[in-house]
Amino acid sequence: SQELEQSPQSLIVQEGKNLTINCTSSKTLYGLYWYKQKYGEGLIFLMMLQKGGEEKSHEKITAKLDEKKQQSSLHITASQPSHAGIYLCGADTYSGAGSYQLTFGKGTKLSVIP
Amino acid sequence: DTEVTQTPKHLVMGMTNKKSLKCEQHMGHRAMYWYKQKAKKPPELMFVYSYEKLSINESVPSRFSPECPNSSLLNLHLHALQPEDSALYLCASSLLSTQYNEQFFGPGTRLTVL
């Protein structure tokens, strides 16, 4: 089965600082997803990466998938308190019968100090 | 409409009660999912419905019974639950495309079993 390891487990940064969260897979990634979750709430879809070397940005968040498709990073520029939350990476696993399964990493808890 | 809705938001039930969780989406998605999330853990997949048919059951106890009445609705029927079943229950849906399989999550139902 596919395992995703996220690092760091938690991160505390000063507002305005940049930060990076990593997600490493035990197998080749065919679809890598980044989600954000506020405590006790649903997951908010951020970005999906599929191709080796792919990079996507949305506002101040940039996600990359390495050429070998086994590692992804999420970079936040000039962090704000609104970026605080738990960031989860998820990987696609085809489960047959036309359905896909998401395997999640354990998450990275981000705190941003004003 | 680009959201997944879940009701109720909170539910408290006794071990002898029967209750149901509901999930609805109107994005034309053909896959729907139930996840269970314990505190400080990533979501764990419980069930997947593809084209209204149960395609994955991750060895979930029979006290959880899923139902997909139509392509927009997903229910989770609960009976004789245990206190350890207390968790955040998340519903998600996805397009079931060969290229884009991002899952969109609802806000969750916080379940407490007394």
Short mmCIF file of C-alpha atoms in Angstrom, two decimals:
data_model
loop_
_atom_site.label_atom_id
_atom_site.label_comp_id
_atom_site.label_asym_id
_atom_site.label_seq_id
_atom_site.Cartn_x
_atom_site.Cartn_y
_atom_site.Cartn_z
CA SER A 1 0.00 0.00 0.00
CA GLN A 2 1.08 3.55 -0.58
CA GLU A 3 2.42 5.51 2.37
CA LEU A 4 2.86 9.25 2.55
CA GLU A 5 5.22 10.88 4.99
CA GLN A 6 4.81 14.57 5.74
CA SER A 7 7.35 16.84 7.34
CA PRO A 8 7.44 18.68 9.56
CA GLN A 9 4.62 17.44 11.78
CA SER A 10 4.07 20.95 13.06
CA LEU A 11 5.36 24.39 12.23
CA ILE A 12 5.15 27.74 13.97
CA VAL A 13 6.13 30.77 11.93
CA GLN A 14 6.02 34.52 12.33
CA GLU A 15 3.58 36.32 10.07
CA GLY A 16 5.27 37.35 6.86
CA LYS A 17 7.76 34.48 6.83
CA ASN A 18 8.00 31.86 4.10
CA LEU A 19 7.63 28.15 4.82
CA THR A 20 7.75 24.77 3.10
CA ILE A 21 5.93 21.52 3.85
CA ASN A 22 7.11 18.26 2.29
CA CYS A 23 5.30 15.09 1.33
CA THR A 24 7.26 11.96 0.40
CA SER A 25 5.72 8.85 -1.07
CA SER A 26 6.87 5.24 -0.83
CA LYS A 27 5.69 4.72 -4.42
CA THR A 28 5.44 6.70 -7.64
CA LEU A 29 2.72 9.30 -7.42
CA TYR A 30 0.09 9.39 -10.16
CA GLY A 31 -2.01 12.07 -8.57
CA LEU A 32 -0.94 14.16 -5.60
CA TYR A 33 -3.41 16.42 -3.82
CA TRP A 34 -2.95 19.12 -1.22
CA TYR A 35 -5.74 19.93 1.21
CA LYS A 36 -6.10 22.33 4.10
CA GLN A 37 -8.24 21.65 7.15
CA LYS A 38 -9.28 23.90 9.99
CA TYR A 39 -9.86 22.06 13.26
CA GLY A 40 -13.15 20.17 13.26
CA GLU A 41 -14.05 21.22 9.72
CA GLY A 42 -13.99 19.68 6.27
CA LEU A 43 -10.99 19.56 3.95
CA ILE A 44 -10.50 22.37 1.46
CA PHE A 45 -8.98 21.34 -1.85
CA LEU A 46 -5.90 23.41 -2.69
CA MET A 47 -4.14 21.86 -5.68
CA MET A 48 -3.59 18.69 -7.66
CA LEU A 49 -0.32 17.67 -9.33
CA GLN A 50 0.09 14.85 -11.80
CA LYS A 51 3.12 15.37 -14.01
CA GLY A 52 6.75 15.11 -12.99
CA GLY A 53 8.21 18.58 -12.54
CA GLU A 54 4.77 20.16 -12.40
CA GLU A 55 4.31 23.33 -10.41
CA LYS A 56 1.09 25.13 -9.58
CA SER A 57 0.38 28.33 -7.72
CA HIS A 58 -2.68 29.85 -6.16
CA GLU A 59 -2.37 33.19 -4.44
CA LYS A 60 0.63 32.79 -2.14
CA ILE A 61 0.74 29.00 -2.17
CA THR A 62 2.92 27.03 -4.61
CA ALA A 63 3.01 23.26 -4.90
CA LYS A 64 5.58 21.23 -6.81
CA LEU A 65 5.93 17.58 -7.79
CA ASP A 66 9.48 16.39 -8.36
CA GLU A 67 10.64 14.81 -11.61
CA LYS A 68 10.65 11.32 -10.13
CA LYS A 69 7.10 11.84 -8.87
CA GLN A 70 7.82 10.65 -5.37
CA GLN A 71 8.00 13.93 -3.51
CA SER A 72 5.91 17.06 -3.38
CA SER A 73 6.42 20.33 -1.58
CA LEU A 74 4.01 23.07 -0.60
CA HIS A 75 5.48 26.53 -0.23
CA ILE A 76 3.73 29.50 1.34
CA THR A 77 5.14 32.95 0.72
CA ALA A 78 4.67 35.78 3.21
CA SER A 79 2.50 33.71 5.56
CA GLN A 80 -0.62 35.21 7.12
CA PRO A 81 -2.76 34.12 10.08
CA SER A 82 -5.36 32.91 7.56
CA HIS A 83 -2.87 30.27 6.39
CA ALA A 84 -2.99 28.56 9.78
CA GLY A 85 -4.45 25.07 9.79
CA ILE A 86 -3.55 21.48 9.03
CA TYR A 87 -2.14 20.73 5.60
CA LEU A 88 -2.67 17.23 4.26
CA CYS A 89 -1.20 15.64 1.18
CA GLY A 90 -3.13 12.84 -0.46
CA ALA A 91 -2.25 10.34 -3.18
CA ASP A 92 -4.46 8.61 -5.72
CA THR A 93 -4.74 4.86 -5.61
CA TYR A 94 -6.91 3.15 -8.18
CA SER A 95 -9.17 0.70 -6.38
CA GLY A 96 -10.87 -0.91 -9.37
CA ALA A 97 -14.47 -0.57 -10.61
CA GLY A 98 -13.68 2.94 -11.77
CA SER A 99 -13.08 4.25 -8.28
CA TYR A 100 -10.07 5.96 -6.78
CA GLN A 101 -8.97 6.00 -3.20
CA LEU A 102 -7.14 8.82 -1.47
CA THR A 103 -4.38 7.91 0.93
CA PHE A 104 -3.46 10.78 3.23
CA GLY A 105 -0.30 11.76 5.00
CA LYS A 106 -0.56 12.45 8.72
CA GLY A 107 -0.73 16.19 8.18
CA THR A 108 1.33 19.25 9.08
CA LYS A 109 -0.09 21.65 11.63
CA LEU A 110 0.78 25.24 10.75
CA SER A 111 0.49 28.08 13.25
CA VAL A 112 1.16 31.67 12.17
CA ILE A 113 1.95 34.16 14.89
CA PRO A 114 0.83 37.73 14.19
CA ASP B 1 -23.45 24.71 -6.94
CA THR B 2 -19.92 23.69 -6.03
CA GLU B 3 -20.27 22.37 -2.54
CA VAL B 4 -20.93 19.23 -0.57
CA THR B 5 -23.41 19.63 2.26
CA GLN B 6 -23.73 17.44 5.33
CA THR B 7 -26.41 17.22 7.99
CA PRO B 8 -26.53 17.33 10.88
CA LYS B 9 -23.48 19.35 11.88
CA HIS B 10 -23.42 17.79 15.35
CA LEU B 11 -25.01 14.58 16.62
CA VAL B 12 -25.09 13.07 20.08
CA MET B 13 -26.52 9.58 20.39
CA GLY B 14 -26.74 6.74 22.84
CA MET B 15 -25.47 3.27 22.12
CA THR B 16 -28.97 1.95 21.50
CA ASN B 17 -30.08 4.73 19.15
CA LYS B 18 -30.52 4.62 15.41
CA LYS B 19 -29.58 7.73 13.51
CA SER B 20 -28.55 8.73 10.00
CA LEU B 21 -26.01 11.12 8.52
CA LYS B 22 -26.81 12.78 5.21
CA CYS B 23 -24.63 14.11 2.43
CA GLU B 24 -25.65 15.90 -0.75
CA GLN B 25 -23.87 17.28 -3.81
CA HIS B 26 -25.14 18.80 -7.04
CA MET B 27 -21.91 18.94 -9.02
CA GLY B 28 -22.74 15.91 -11.17
CA HIS B 29 -20.08 13.86 -9.42
CA ARG B 30 -20.46 10.11 -9.78
CA ALA B 31 -18.32 8.98 -6.86
CA MET B 32 -19.15 9.64 -3.22
CA TYR B 33 -17.17 8.76 -0.13
CA TRP B 34 -17.51 8.43 3.63
CA TYR B 35 -14.50 9.06 5.83
CA LYS B 36 -14.01 8.83 9.58
CA GLN B 37 -11.56 11.20 11.24
CA LYS B 38 -10.37 10.94 14.82
CA ALA B 39 -8.70 13.86 16.56
CA LYS B 40 -5.21 14.68 15.28
CA LYS B 41 -5.41 11.93 12.65
CA PRO B 42 -5.94 12.07 8.89
CA PRO B 43 -9.28 10.96 7.45
CA GLU B 44 -9.73 7.20 7.06
CA LEU B 45 -11.77 5.90 4.16
CA MET B 46 -14.88 3.91 5.09
CA PHE B 47 -16.96 3.50 1.93
CA VAL B 48 -16.89 4.47 -1.75
CA TYR B 49 -19.87 4.59 -4.08
CA SER B 50 -19.23 4.70 -7.82
CA TYR B 51 -22.23 5.28 -10.07
CA GLU B 52 -24.47 4.66 -7.06
CA LYS B 53 -22.99 1.24 -6.37
CA LEU B 54 -20.87 0.36 -3.39
CA SER B 55 -17.39 -0.25 -4.73
CA ILE B 56 -15.26 -0.11 -1.59
CA ASN B 57 -16.01 -1.12 1.96
CA GLU B 58 -12.90 -0.79 4.07
CA SER B 59 -13.84 -3.54 6.53
CA VAL B 60 -16.19 -1.23 8.39
CA PRO B 61 -18.30 -2.79 11.19
CA SER B 62 -21.89 -3.58 10.23
CA ARG B 63 -23.21 -1.02 12.72
CA PHE B 64 -22.38 1.47 9.95
CA SER B 65 -24.62 1.02 6.92
CA PRO B 66 -24.17 3.24 3.85
CA GLU B 67 -26.86 3.98 1.31
CA CYS B 68 -26.80 5.87 -1.98
CA PRO B 69 -30.43 6.58 -3.01
CA ASN B 70 -29.37 8.53 -6.10
CA SER B 71 -26.31 10.15 -7.64
CA SER B 72 -26.65 13.27 -5.48
CA LEU B 73 -27.33 11.74 -2.08
CA LEU B 74 -25.36 9.61 0.31
CA ASN B 75 -26.53 8.41 3.71
CA LEU B 76 -24.76 6.69 6.56
CA HIS B 77 -27.10 4.79 8.87
CA LEU B 78 -25.87 4.30 12.41
CA HIS B 79 -27.07 1.65 14.85
CA ALA B 80 -25.74 0.33 18.14
CA LEU B 81 -22.59 2.42 17.99
CA GLN B 82 -19.81 2.33 20.55
CA PRO B 83 -18.20 5.30 22.30
CA GLU B 84 -15.05 4.73 20.25
CA ASP B 85 -17.08 5.54 17.13
CA SER B 86 -17.16 9.17 18.24
CA ALA B 87 -15.40 11.13 15.52
CA LEU B 88 -15.80 13.63 12.70
CA TYR B 89 -17.53 11.96 9.75
CA LEU B 90 -16.70 13.49 6.41
CA CYS B 91 -18.43 13.04 3.10
CA ALA B 92 -16.71 13.74 -0.21
CA SER B 93 -17.48 13.51 -3.90
CA SER B 94 -15.45 13.38 -7.09
CA LEU B 95 -15.97 13.44 -10.84
CA LEU B 96 -14.61 9.95 -11.59
CA SER B 97 -12.53 11.14 -14.50
CA THR B 98 -9.37 9.45 -15.73
CA GLN B 99 -7.56 12.76 -15.33
CA TYR B 100 -9.17 14.72 -12.53
CA ASN B 101 -10.09 12.94 -9.35
CA GLU B 102 -9.89 15.65 -6.75
CA GLN B 103 -12.35 15.00 -3.99
CA PHE B 104 -14.48 17.79 -2.61
CA PHE B 105 -15.32 17.47 1.05
CA GLY B 106 -18.30 18.51 3.10
CA PRO B 107 -17.94 20.28 6.46
CA GLY B 108 -18.44 17.06 8.39
CA THR B 109 -20.72 15.76 11.13
CA ARG B 110 -19.27 15.73 14.64
CA LEU B 111 -20.63 12.52 16.21
CA THR B 112 -20.55 11.81 19.93
CA VAL B 113 -21.64 8.39 21.19
CA LEU B 114 -22.50 8.25 24.88
#
